[in-house]
XYZ file of C-alpha atoms in Angstrom:
255
model
C -73.163 55.049 -13.241
C -74.974 58.387 -13.416
C -73.535 61.879 -13.612
C -75.430 63.639 -10.821
C -75.371 67.334 -10.009
C -76.561 68.220 -6.507
C -77.644 71.827 -5.954
C -77.931 72.779 -2.318
C -77.422 75.623 0.152
C -74.747 76.543 2.686
C -76.624 75.698 5.889
C -76.755 72.914 8.452
C -79.937 71.185 7.166
C -78.223 70.992 3.756
C -75.152 69.493 5.417
C -77.328 66.931 7.160
C -79.221 66.054 3.967
C -75.917 65.534 2.140
C -74.579 63.365 4.965
C -77.519 61.019 4.343
C -77.596 61.248 0.558
C -73.953 60.970 -0.488
C -73.181 57.546 1.034
C -76.290 56.167 -0.668
C -75.243 57.359 -4.143
C -71.476 56.887 -3.854
C -71.459 54.545 -6.880
C -72.333 57.542 -9.067
C -70.263 60.565 -10.058
C -71.574 63.419 -7.930
C -70.861 67.145 -8.335
C -72.038 69.518 -5.588
C -72.820 73.200 -6.092
C -74.252 75.583 -3.513
C -76.101 78.850 -3.245
C -75.080 81.288 -0.520
C -78.620 81.877 0.744
C -82.278 81.199 0.000
C -84.457 84.043 -1.248
C -84.417 87.643 -0.146
C -83.169 87.866 3.412
C -83.396 91.600 4.086
C -85.289 92.723 7.189
C -85.685 89.236 8.645
C -87.007 88.968 12.214
C -84.312 88.904 14.886
C -84.846 85.237 15.741
C -84.328 84.141 12.129
C -81.102 86.141 11.998
C -79.991 84.470 15.229
C -80.779 81.055 13.758
C -78.780 81.890 10.633
C -75.821 82.968 12.767
C -76.117 79.809 14.883
C -75.912 77.682 11.734
C -73.031 79.718 10.305
C -71.036 79.276 13.511
C -71.749 75.537 13.526
C -70.504 75.077 9.983
C -67.236 76.769 10.916
C -66.762 74.644 14.047
C -64.299 71.704 14.206
C -67.195 69.229 14.320
C -68.156 70.239 10.773
C -64.679 70.535 9.259
C -65.316 67.533 6.996
C -68.672 68.771 5.728
C -69.055 68.297 1.947
C -70.306 71.881 1.847
C -66.751 73.120 2.395
C -65.493 71.527 -0.811
C -68.586 72.346 -2.878
C -68.457 75.090 -5.501
C -70.475 78.258 -4.996
C -72.858 78.806 -7.921
C -75.066 81.805 -7.251
C -74.704 82.711 -10.951
C -76.216 79.429 -12.143
C -78.387 80.992 -14.860
C -75.614 83.050 -16.465
C -73.631 81.808 -19.480
C -70.685 81.102 -17.162
C -72.839 79.106 -14.759
C -74.468 77.183 -17.571
C -71.036 76.398 -19.016
C -69.915 74.891 -15.689
C -72.912 72.597 -15.562
C -72.874 71.702 -19.253
C -69.290 70.459 -18.991
C -70.453 67.790 -16.551
C -73.019 66.373 -18.992
C -75.451 65.633 -16.149
C -77.890 62.753 -16.295
C -79.961 64.242 -13.475
C -79.905 67.357 -11.300
C -81.051 67.154 -7.679
C -82.087 70.331 -5.891
C -82.134 70.311 -2.082
C -82.561 73.735 -0.448
C -80.935 75.510 -3.408
C -81.551 79.238 -3.171
C -81.812 80.226 -6.833
C -84.669 79.753 -9.293
C -83.591 77.570 -12.210
C -84.245 78.917 -15.678
C -85.046 76.933 -18.827
C -81.472 76.457 -20.143
C -80.420 74.790 -16.876
C -83.624 72.746 -16.623
C -83.070 71.349 -20.111
C -79.496 70.231 -19.403
C -79.913 66.848 -17.642
C -80.981 63.806 -19.626
C -83.463 62.673 -16.961
C -84.578 66.070 -15.720
C -84.391 68.005 -12.472
C -85.771 66.706 -9.171
C -86.424 68.956 -6.196
C -86.698 67.655 -2.633
C -88.986 70.246 -1.078
C -89.203 70.244 2.711
C -92.969 70.623 2.720
C -96.063 68.912 1.384
C -97.208 70.195 -2.003
C -99.309 71.920 -3.057
C -100.289 72.936 0.481
C -96.950 74.468 1.515
C -94.958 76.045 -1.294
C -92.145 78.503 -0.702
C -89.666 78.882 2.142
C -89.682 77.459 5.676
C -92.526 75.089 4.837
C -92.044 73.155 8.083
C -92.529 76.351 10.113
C -95.775 77.142 8.313
C -97.000 73.563 8.589
C -96.388 73.587 12.351
C -98.163 76.925 12.684
C -101.149 75.709 10.640
C -101.471 72.163 11.978
C -104.770 72.925 13.707
C -106.078 74.858 10.706
C -105.980 72.118 8.081
C -109.596 72.689 7.073
C -108.749 76.274 6.053
C -106.035 75.107 3.647
C -106.607 73.817 0.139
C -105.888 70.304 1.359
C -107.201 66.769 1.691
C -105.836 66.552 5.224
C -108.050 66.216 8.254
C -107.351 68.599 11.154
C -105.984 65.748 13.271
C -103.322 64.955 10.671
C -99.820 66.360 10.758
C -99.136 68.765 7.921
C -95.359 68.526 7.889
C -93.515 66.413 5.377
C -91.592 66.545 2.120
C -92.314 66.300 -1.588
C -90.138 65.056 -4.419
C -91.221 66.813 -7.591
C -89.876 67.604 -11.018
C -88.767 71.108 -11.906
C -90.319 71.745 -15.304
C -90.089 75.527 -15.567
C -89.032 78.613 -13.616
C -92.127 78.687 -11.385
C -91.693 77.791 -7.722
C -92.701 74.357 -6.364
C -95.197 73.687 -9.157
C -93.762 70.643 -10.936
C -95.197 67.162 -11.181
C -95.259 65.301 -7.882
C -93.208 62.122 -7.789
C -93.610 61.321 -4.085
C -95.327 62.975 -1.118
C -93.869 62.011 2.249
C -96.058 62.936 5.253
C -94.027 63.010 8.468
C -95.250 63.031 12.031
C -94.794 66.316 13.848
C -92.830 65.961 17.089
C -94.412 68.932 18.843
C -92.060 68.776 21.827
C -89.142 69.516 19.505
C -88.187 72.742 17.770
C -88.833 73.833 14.199
C -85.175 73.221 13.383
C -85.241 69.692 14.831
C -88.348 68.891 12.799
C -86.671 70.199 9.624
C -83.742 67.839 10.188
C -86.193 65.005 10.800
C -87.922 65.803 7.491
C -84.636 65.124 5.703
C -83.981 61.995 7.740
C -87.307 60.575 6.556
C -87.273 61.868 2.967
C -83.715 61.336 1.705
C -84.295 57.543 1.402
C -87.240 58.301 -0.908
C -85.030 60.525 -3.048
C -82.512 57.687 -3.268
C -85.316 55.413 -4.523
C -86.030 57.909 -7.299
C -82.372 57.869 -8.321
C -82.399 54.069 -8.323
C -85.443 54.132 -10.594
C -83.577 56.339 -13.052
C -80.483 54.136 -12.806
C -82.555 51.089 -13.721
C -83.822 52.802 -16.857
C -87.386 53.224 -15.643
C -89.362 56.427 -15.971
C -90.326 58.372 -12.878
C -94.086 58.785 -12.979
C -95.288 62.154 -11.772
C -98.747 63.561 -11.180
C -99.763 67.178 -11.829
C -100.527 69.169 -8.724
C -104.265 69.231 -8.188
C -104.556 72.848 -7.078
C -102.673 76.132 -6.879
C -102.018 75.453 -3.199
C -100.506 78.023 -0.876
C -97.247 79.971 -1.193
C -95.424 81.089 1.950
C -92.533 83.507 2.385
C -90.316 84.152 5.404
C -92.251 84.578 8.670
C -92.855 88.016 10.083
C -92.382 88.993 13.730
C -96.132 88.466 14.169
C -95.987 84.953 12.717
C -93.104 84.020 14.998
C -95.007 85.358 18.008
C -98.022 83.219 17.025
C -95.656 80.250 16.649
C -94.373 80.734 20.191
C -97.900 81.161 21.553
C -98.638 77.644 20.294
C -95.775 76.420 22.472
C -93.224 75.906 19.674
C -89.583 76.970 19.593
C -87.540 77.854 16.522
C -84.375 76.081 17.665
C -82.415 74.938 20.664
C -78.634 74.411 20.782
C -79.198 70.821 21.934
C -80.824 70.078 18.564
C -77.355 69.716 17.088
C -77.202 66.267 18.702
C -79.565 65.232 15.892
C -76.707 65.603 13.415
């Protein structure tokens, strides 16, 4: 049995990822901590604020009353002595990061016996940073302009399991890349949920490898790649001009 710390965020994709992950690792001792948000969220475009409010309302609805996020501990101060003390007391074998909104510093990274794994909702090194699925959808027809081995006809969305080795963002050794087909008739939000549906089983395989006493073999990222921040109003307009939507209320049926 492993002592596993899961670091995640207080949003619906995190809830959905946990709903897939937790049953698969129920034989282990799991401790869940959350951040309150991801990155700087000042001056976000109106549609991103509306999406955030939509998710907040969903998490407070009766349908989500049993979400593991509600019993998780908030840990925005993860890199402080108090935060480090909370994690150290658990004696973690491995830390899993899924949508966690804080950058981990060296003392936290050094805590777990088998390291820190991040499930990034984008393909690395092509799509580092936040909202990788949005940027992949926007750039699907521009693959040749990215530092990438993809052909323009290929989908650019997907996920990457990588180690967190230092405080830099999305730069660790790649354990598994998981390309995922873009469903262009569906919204950004639907495709994000689908990324977790397809990638959580791969994360479980990594945990099983650790449980069996085998080393996870990672490969250094081959290039600096591309870092993306939150979309601007102009980026969202370009997204809509390609025929994409950010979200639709009916997408909740996915969960």
